[in-house]
Amino acid sequence: RFWLVLSGEVEVFKRSGYGGMADRTPWGLPVNALGPGQYFGEHAIITGEPRWATVIASDTVRCLSI
């Protein structure tokens, strides 16, 4: 799925591949924060590959999903 953030903020996490404390959180290392007008999920749609990041809402978020 492709997601467009309409309001609020989400955080993007990616696993380091080293595990343990190297990832700092259960979802991996924080690599980005996205706000209104920004999007995620495009990589999987374009390539057909599995997702490579975890995206979690930082607060109340409204998104458009395609």
PDB file of N, CA and C in Angstrom:
ATOM      1  N   ARG A   1       0.825  -1.187   0.000  1.00  0.00           N
ATOM      2  CA  ARG A   1       0.000   0.000   0.000  1.00  0.00           C
ATOM      3  C   ARG A   1       0.870   1.252   0.000  1.00  0.00           C
ATOM      4  N   PHE A   2       0.313   2.301  -0.561  1.00  0.00           N
ATOM      5  CA  PHE A   2       0.936   3.620  -0.584  1.00  0.00           C
ATOM      6  C   PHE A   2       0.166   4.494   0.392  1.00  0.00           C
ATOM      7  N   TRP A   3       0.867   5.238   1.216  1.00  0.00           N
ATOM      8  CA  TRP A   3       0.239   6.068   2.243  1.00  0.00           C
ATOM      9  C   TRP A   3       0.679   7.511   2.091  1.00  0.00           C
ATOM     10  N   LEU A   4      -0.270   8.442   2.147  1.00  0.00           N
ATOM     11  CA  LEU A   4      -0.006   9.877   2.133  1.00  0.00           C
ATOM     12  C   LEU A   4      -0.438  10.436   3.484  1.00  0.00           C
ATOM     13  N   VAL A   5       0.470  11.088   4.185  1.00  0.00           N
ATOM     14  CA  VAL A   5       0.152  11.669   5.494  1.00  0.00           C
ATOM     15  C   VAL A   5      -0.629  12.964   5.267  1.00  0.00           C
ATOM     16  N   LEU A   6      -1.854  13.026   5.790  1.00  0.00           N
ATOM     17  CA  LEU A   6      -2.683  14.222   5.668  1.00  0.00           C
ATOM     18  C   LEU A   6      -2.481  15.155   6.855  1.00  0.00           C
ATOM     19  N   SER A   7      -2.361  14.584   8.052  1.00  0.00           N
ATOM     20  CA  SER A   7      -2.107  15.383   9.255  1.00  0.00           C
ATOM     21  C   SER A   7      -1.414  14.508  10.288  1.00  0.00           C
ATOM     22  N   GLY A   8      -0.699  15.143  11.205  1.00  0.00           N
ATOM     23  CA  GLY A   8       0.044  14.410  12.218  1.00  0.00           C
ATOM     24  C   GLY A   8       1.448  14.065  11.740  1.00  0.00           C
ATOM     25  N   GLU A   9       2.087  13.165  12.482  1.00  0.00           N
ATOM     26  CA  GLU A   9       3.460  12.787  12.151  1.00  0.00           C
ATOM     27  C   GLU A   9       3.660  11.300  12.398  1.00  0.00           C
ATOM     28  N   VAL A  10       4.443  10.676  11.527  1.00  0.00           N
ATOM     29  CA  VAL A  10       4.818   9.275  11.689  1.00  0.00           C
ATOM     30  C   VAL A  10       6.335   9.182  11.744  1.00  0.00           C
ATOM     31  N   GLU A  11       6.833   8.143  12.408  1.00  0.00           N
ATOM     32  CA  GLU A  11       8.275   7.887  12.459  1.00  0.00           C
ATOM     33  C   GLU A  11       8.578   6.635  11.652  1.00  0.00           C
ATOM     34  N   VAL A  12       9.692   6.665  10.939  1.00  0.00           N
ATOM     35  CA  VAL A  12      10.125   5.542  10.120  1.00  0.00           C
ATOM     36  C   VAL A  12      11.307   4.867  10.818  1.00  0.00           C
ATOM     37  N   PHE A  13      11.232   3.551  10.976  1.00  0.00           N
ATOM     38  CA  PHE A  13      12.279   2.766  11.627  1.00  0.00           C
ATOM     39  C   PHE A  13      12.783   1.713  10.656  1.00  0.00           C
ATOM     40  N   LYS A  14      14.078   1.421  10.716  1.00  0.00           N
ATOM     41  CA  LYS A  14      14.661   0.362   9.894  1.00  0.00           C
ATOM     42  C   LYS A  14      15.602  -0.459  10.766  1.00  0.00           C
ATOM     43  N   ARG A  15      15.528  -1.762  10.628  1.00  0.00           N
ATOM     44  CA  ARG A  15      16.416  -2.646  11.393  1.00  0.00           C
ATOM     45  C   ARG A  15      17.841  -2.527  10.884  1.00  0.00           C
ATOM     46  N   SER A  16      18.791  -2.572  11.816  1.00  0.00           N
ATOM     47  CA  SER A  16      20.201  -2.428  11.458  1.00  0.00           C
ATOM     48  C   SER A  16      20.780  -3.708  10.869  1.00  0.00           C
ATOM     49  N   GLY A  17      20.172  -4.840  11.207  1.00  0.00           N
ATOM     50  CA  GLY A  17      20.724  -6.119  10.777  1.00  0.00           C
ATOM     51  C   GLY A  17      21.647  -6.718  11.824  1.00  0.00           C
ATOM     52  N   TYR A  18      21.996  -5.908  12.839  1.00  0.00           N
ATOM     53  CA  TYR A  18      22.870  -6.391  13.908  1.00  0.00           C
ATOM     54  C   TYR A  18      22.085  -6.884  15.111  1.00  0.00           C
ATOM     55  N   GLY A  19      20.850  -6.414  15.271  1.00  0.00           N
ATOM     56  CA  GLY A  19      20.005  -6.839  16.383  1.00  0.00           C
ATOM     57  C   GLY A  19      20.450  -6.277  17.716  1.00  0.00           C
ATOM     58  N   GLY A  20      19.772  -6.701  18.755  1.00  0.00           N
ATOM     59  CA  GLY A  20      20.113  -6.279  20.112  1.00  0.00           C
ATOM     60  C   GLY A  20      20.079  -4.771  20.292  1.00  0.00           C
ATOM     61  N   MET A  21      21.030  -4.248  21.038  1.00  0.00           N
ATOM     62  CA  MET A  21      21.081  -2.819  21.348  1.00  0.00           C
ATOM     63  C   MET A  21      21.376  -1.966  20.112  1.00  0.00           C
ATOM     64  N   ALA A  22      21.890  -2.563  19.059  1.00  0.00           N
ATOM     65  CA  ALA A  22      22.174  -1.806  17.838  1.00  0.00           C
ATOM     66  C   ALA A  22      20.898  -1.220  17.252  1.00  0.00           C
ATOM     67  N   ASP A  23      19.760  -1.856  17.518  1.00  0.00           N
ATOM     68  CA  ASP A  23      18.494  -1.370  16.969  1.00  0.00           C
ATOM     69  C   ASP A  23      17.788  -0.357  17.868  1.00  0.00           C
ATOM     70  N   ARG A  24      18.139  -0.286  19.125  1.00  0.00           N
ATOM     71  CA  ARG A  24      17.593   0.677  20.083  1.00  0.00           C
ATOM     72  C   ARG A  24      16.108   0.526  20.398  1.00  0.00           C
ATOM     73  N   THR A  25      15.280   0.103  19.463  1.00  0.00           N
ATOM     74  CA  THR A  25      13.848  -0.103  19.706  1.00  0.00           C
ATOM     75  C   THR A  25      13.464  -1.456  19.106  1.00  0.00           C
ATOM     76  N   PRO A  26      12.286  -1.970  19.454  1.00  0.00           N
ATOM     77  CA  PRO A  26      11.839  -3.236  18.854  1.00  0.00           C
ATOM     78  C   PRO A  26      11.654  -3.132  17.336  1.00  0.00           C
ATOM     79  N   TRP A  27      11.521  -1.909  16.816  1.00  0.00           N
ATOM     80  CA  TRP A  27      11.269  -1.705  15.384  1.00  0.00           C
ATOM     81  C   TRP A  27      12.535  -1.372  14.615  1.00  0.00           C
ATOM     82  N   GLY A  28      13.642  -1.185  15.301  1.00  0.00           N
ATOM     83  CA  GLY A  28      14.894  -0.827  14.644  1.00  0.00           C
ATOM     84  C   GLY A  28      15.332   0.581  15.002  1.00  0.00           C
ATOM     85  N   LEU A  29      16.130   1.163  14.137  1.00  0.00           N
ATOM     86  CA  LEU A  29      16.644   2.516  14.352  1.00  0.00           C
ATOM     87  C   LEU A  29      15.721   3.536  13.713  1.00  0.00           C
ATOM     88  N   PRO A  30      15.442   4.658  14.408  1.00  0.00           N
ATOM     89  CA  PRO A  30      14.651   5.706  13.754  1.00  0.00           C
ATOM     90  C   PRO A  30      15.478   6.338  12.633  1.00  0.00           C
ATOM     91  N   VAL A  31      14.921   6.396  11.443  1.00  0.00           N
ATOM     92  CA  VAL A  31      15.662   6.939  10.302  1.00  0.00           C
ATOM     93  C   VAL A  31      15.016   8.182   9.706  1.00  0.00           C
ATOM     94  N   ASN A  32      13.737   8.436  10.040  1.00  0.00           N
ATOM     95  CA  ASN A  32      13.079   9.602   9.461  1.00  0.00           C
ATOM     96  C   ASN A  32      11.778   9.876  10.195  1.00  0.00           C
ATOM     97  N   ALA A  33      11.283  11.088  10.041  1.00  0.00           N
ATOM     98  CA  ALA A  33       9.949  11.458  10.510  1.00  0.00           C
ATOM     99  C   ALA A  33       9.248  12.114   9.325  1.00  0.00           C
ATOM    100  N   LEU A  34       7.974  11.778   9.144  1.00  0.00           N
ATOM    101  CA  LEU A  34       7.214  12.301   8.017  1.00  0.00           C
ATOM    102  C   LEU A  34       5.990  13.037   8.514  1.00  0.00           C
ATOM    103  N   GLY A  35       5.651  14.139   7.860  1.00  0.00           N
ATOM    104  CA  GLY A  35       4.491  14.936   8.232  1.00  0.00           C
ATOM    105  C   GLY A  35       3.558  15.138   7.049  1.00  0.00           C
ATOM    106  N   PRO A  36       2.605  16.056   7.195  1.00  0.00           N
ATOM    107  CA  PRO A  36       1.606  16.297   6.153  1.00  0.00           C
ATOM    108  C   PRO A  36       2.241  16.549   4.784  1.00  0.00           C
ATOM    109  N   GLY A  37       1.674  15.874   3.772  1.00  0.00           N
ATOM    110  CA  GLY A  37       2.163  16.014   2.407  1.00  0.00           C
ATOM    111  C   GLY A  37       3.256  15.021   2.047  1.00  0.00           C
ATOM    112  N   GLN A  38       3.792  14.336   3.042  1.00  0.00           N
ATOM    113  CA  GLN A  38       4.829  13.340   2.769  1.00  0.00           C
ATOM    114  C   GLN A  38       4.186  11.956   2.697  1.00  0.00           C
ATOM    115  N   TYR A  39       4.902  10.996   2.151  1.00  0.00           N
ATOM    116  CA  TYR A  39       4.315   9.682   1.879  1.00  0.00           C
ATOM    117  C   TYR A  39       5.314   8.567   2.163  1.00  0.00           C
ATOM    118  N   PHE A  40       4.771   7.343   2.229  1.00  0.00           N
ATOM    119  CA  PHE A  40       5.600   6.154   2.404  1.00  0.00           C
ATOM    120  C   PHE A  40       4.880   4.963   1.772  1.00  0.00           C
ATOM    121  N   GLY A  41       5.624   3.889   1.536  1.00  0.00           N
ATOM    122  CA  GLY A  41       5.075   2.683   0.941  1.00  0.00           C
ATOM    123  C   GLY A  41       5.280   2.604  -0.558  1.00  0.00           C
ATOM    124  N   GLU A  42       5.880   3.637  -1.141  1.00  0.00           N
ATOM    125  CA  GLU A  42       6.048   3.658  -2.596  1.00  0.00           C
ATOM    126  C   GLU A  42       7.026   2.598  -3.094  1.00  0.00           C
ATOM    127  N   HIS A  43       8.026   2.269  -2.300  1.00  0.00           N
ATOM    128  CA  HIS A  43       9.037   1.301  -2.729  1.00  0.00           C
ATOM    129  C   HIS A  43       8.404  -0.063  -3.044  1.00  0.00           C
ATOM    130  N   ALA A  44       7.546  -0.526  -2.170  1.00  0.00           N
ATOM    131  CA  ALA A  44       6.911  -1.837  -2.365  1.00  0.00           C
ATOM    132  C   ALA A  44       5.999  -1.827  -3.586  1.00  0.00           C
ATOM    133  N   ILE A  45       5.323  -0.724  -3.843  1.00  0.00           N
ATOM    134  CA  ILE A  45       4.438  -0.640  -5.012  1.00  0.00           C
ATOM    135  C   ILE A  45       5.255  -0.637  -6.303  1.00  0.00           C
ATOM    136  N   ILE A  46       6.326   0.123  -6.321  1.00  0.00           N
ATOM    137  CA  ILE A  46       7.137   0.252  -7.534  1.00  0.00           C
ATOM    138  C   ILE A  46       7.879  -1.044  -7.850  1.00  0.00           C
ATOM    139  N   THR A  47       8.481  -1.663  -6.832  1.00  0.00           N
ATOM    140  CA  THR A  47       9.339  -2.831  -7.063  1.00  0.00           C
ATOM    141  C   THR A  47       8.632  -4.169  -6.863  1.00  0.00           C
ATOM    142  N   GLY A  48       7.533  -4.179  -6.097  1.00  0.00           N
ATOM    143  CA  GLY A  48       6.861  -5.432  -5.775  1.00  0.00           C
ATOM    144  C   GLY A  48       7.563  -6.204  -4.666  1.00  0.00           C
ATOM    145  N   GLU A  49       8.635  -5.620  -4.113  1.00  0.00           N
ATOM    146  CA  GLU A  49       9.377  -6.262  -3.027  1.00  0.00           C
ATOM    147  C   GLU A  49       8.686  -6.014  -1.690  1.00  0.00           C
ATOM    148  N   PRO A  50       9.010  -6.843  -0.680  1.00  0.00           N
ATOM    149  CA  PRO A  50       8.450  -6.628   0.650  1.00  0.00           C
ATOM    150  C   PRO A  50       8.933  -5.296   1.236  1.00  0.00           C
ATOM    151  N   ARG A  51       8.179  -4.814   2.183  1.00  0.00           N
ATOM    152  CA  ARG A  51       8.563  -3.552   2.839  1.00  0.00           C
ATOM    153  C   ARG A  51       9.895  -3.720   3.556  1.00  0.00           C
ATOM    154  N   TRP A  52      10.629  -2.627   3.738  1.00  0.00           N
ATOM    155  CA  TRP A  52      11.925  -2.695   4.403  1.00  0.00           C
ATOM    156  C   TRP A  52      11.982  -1.798   5.636  1.00  0.00           C
ATOM    157  N   ALA A  53      10.855  -1.152   5.961  1.00  0.00           N
ATOM    158  CA  ALA A  53      10.826  -0.265   7.124  1.00  0.00           C
ATOM    159  C   ALA A  53       9.509  -0.447   7.866  1.00  0.00           C
ATOM    160  N   THR A  54       9.503   0.009   9.114  1.00  0.00           N
ATOM    161  CA  THR A  54       8.293   0.043   9.925  1.00  0.00           C
ATOM    162  C   THR A  54       7.947   1.500  10.168  1.00  0.00           C
ATOM    163  N   VAL A  55       6.681   1.850   9.977  1.00  0.00           N
ATOM    164  CA  VAL A  55       6.229   3.226  10.168  1.00  0.00           C
ATOM    165  C   VAL A  55       5.209   3.229  11.291  1.00  0.00           C
ATOM    166  N   ILE A  56       5.420   4.109  12.279  1.00  0.00           N
ATOM    167  CA  ILE A  56       4.570   4.171  13.466  1.00  0.00           C
ATOM    168  C   ILE A  56       4.131   5.610  13.701  1.00  0.00           C
ATOM    169  N   ALA A  57       2.861   5.783  14.019  1.00  0.00           N
ATOM    170  CA  ALA A  57       2.326   7.119  14.306  1.00  0.00           C
ATOM    171  C   ALA A  57       2.953   7.678  15.578  1.00  0.00           C
ATOM    172  N   SER A  58       3.393   8.939  15.505  1.00  0.00           N
ATOM    173  CA  SER A  58       3.948   9.624  16.676  1.00  0.00           C
ATOM    174  C   SER A  58       2.840  10.247  17.520  1.00  0.00           C
ATOM    175  N   ASP A  59       1.742  10.590  16.874  1.00  0.00           N
ATOM    176  CA  ASP A  59       0.575  11.158  17.530  1.00  0.00           C
ATOM    177  C   ASP A  59      -0.643  10.793  16.684  1.00  0.00           C
ATOM    178  N   THR A  60      -1.745  11.493  16.817  1.00  0.00           N
ATOM    179  CA  THR A  60      -2.913  11.222  15.987  1.00  0.00           C
ATOM    180  C   THR A  60      -2.581  11.557  14.539  1.00  0.00           C
ATOM    181  N   VAL A  61      -2.851  10.619  13.647  1.00  0.00           N
ATOM    182  CA  VAL A  61      -2.475  10.775  12.236  1.00  0.00           C
ATOM    183  C   VAL A  61      -3.678  10.475  11.350  1.00  0.00           C
ATOM    184  N   ARG A  62      -3.818  11.256  10.307  1.00  0.00           N
ATOM    185  CA  ARG A  62      -4.797  10.971   9.252  1.00  0.00           C
ATOM    186  C   ARG A  62      -3.996  10.701   7.987  1.00  0.00           C
ATOM    187  N   CYS A  63      -4.293   9.580   7.326  1.00  0.00           N
ATOM    188  CA  CYS A  63      -3.596   9.211   6.101  1.00  0.00           C
ATOM    189  C   CYS A  63      -4.580   8.825   5.027  1.00  0.00           C
ATOM    190  N   LEU A  64      -4.152   8.983   3.795  1.00  0.00           N
ATOM    191  CA  LEU A  64      -4.867   8.465   2.638  1.00  0.00           C
ATOM    192  C   LEU A  64      -4.100   7.245   2.174  1.00  0.00           C
ATOM    193  N   SER A  65      -4.781   6.119   2.007  1.00  0.00           N
ATOM    194  CA  SER A  65      -4.134   4.884   1.603  1.00  0.00           C
ATOM    195  C   SER A  65      -4.631   4.452   0.231  1.00  0.00           C
ATOM    196  N   ILE A  66      -3.689   4.102  -0.622  1.00  0.00           N
ATOM    197  CA  ILE A  66      -4.036   3.634  -1.967  1.00  0.00           C
ATOM    198  C   ILE A  66      -3.474   2.227  -2.130  1.00  0.00           C
TER     199      ILE A  66
END
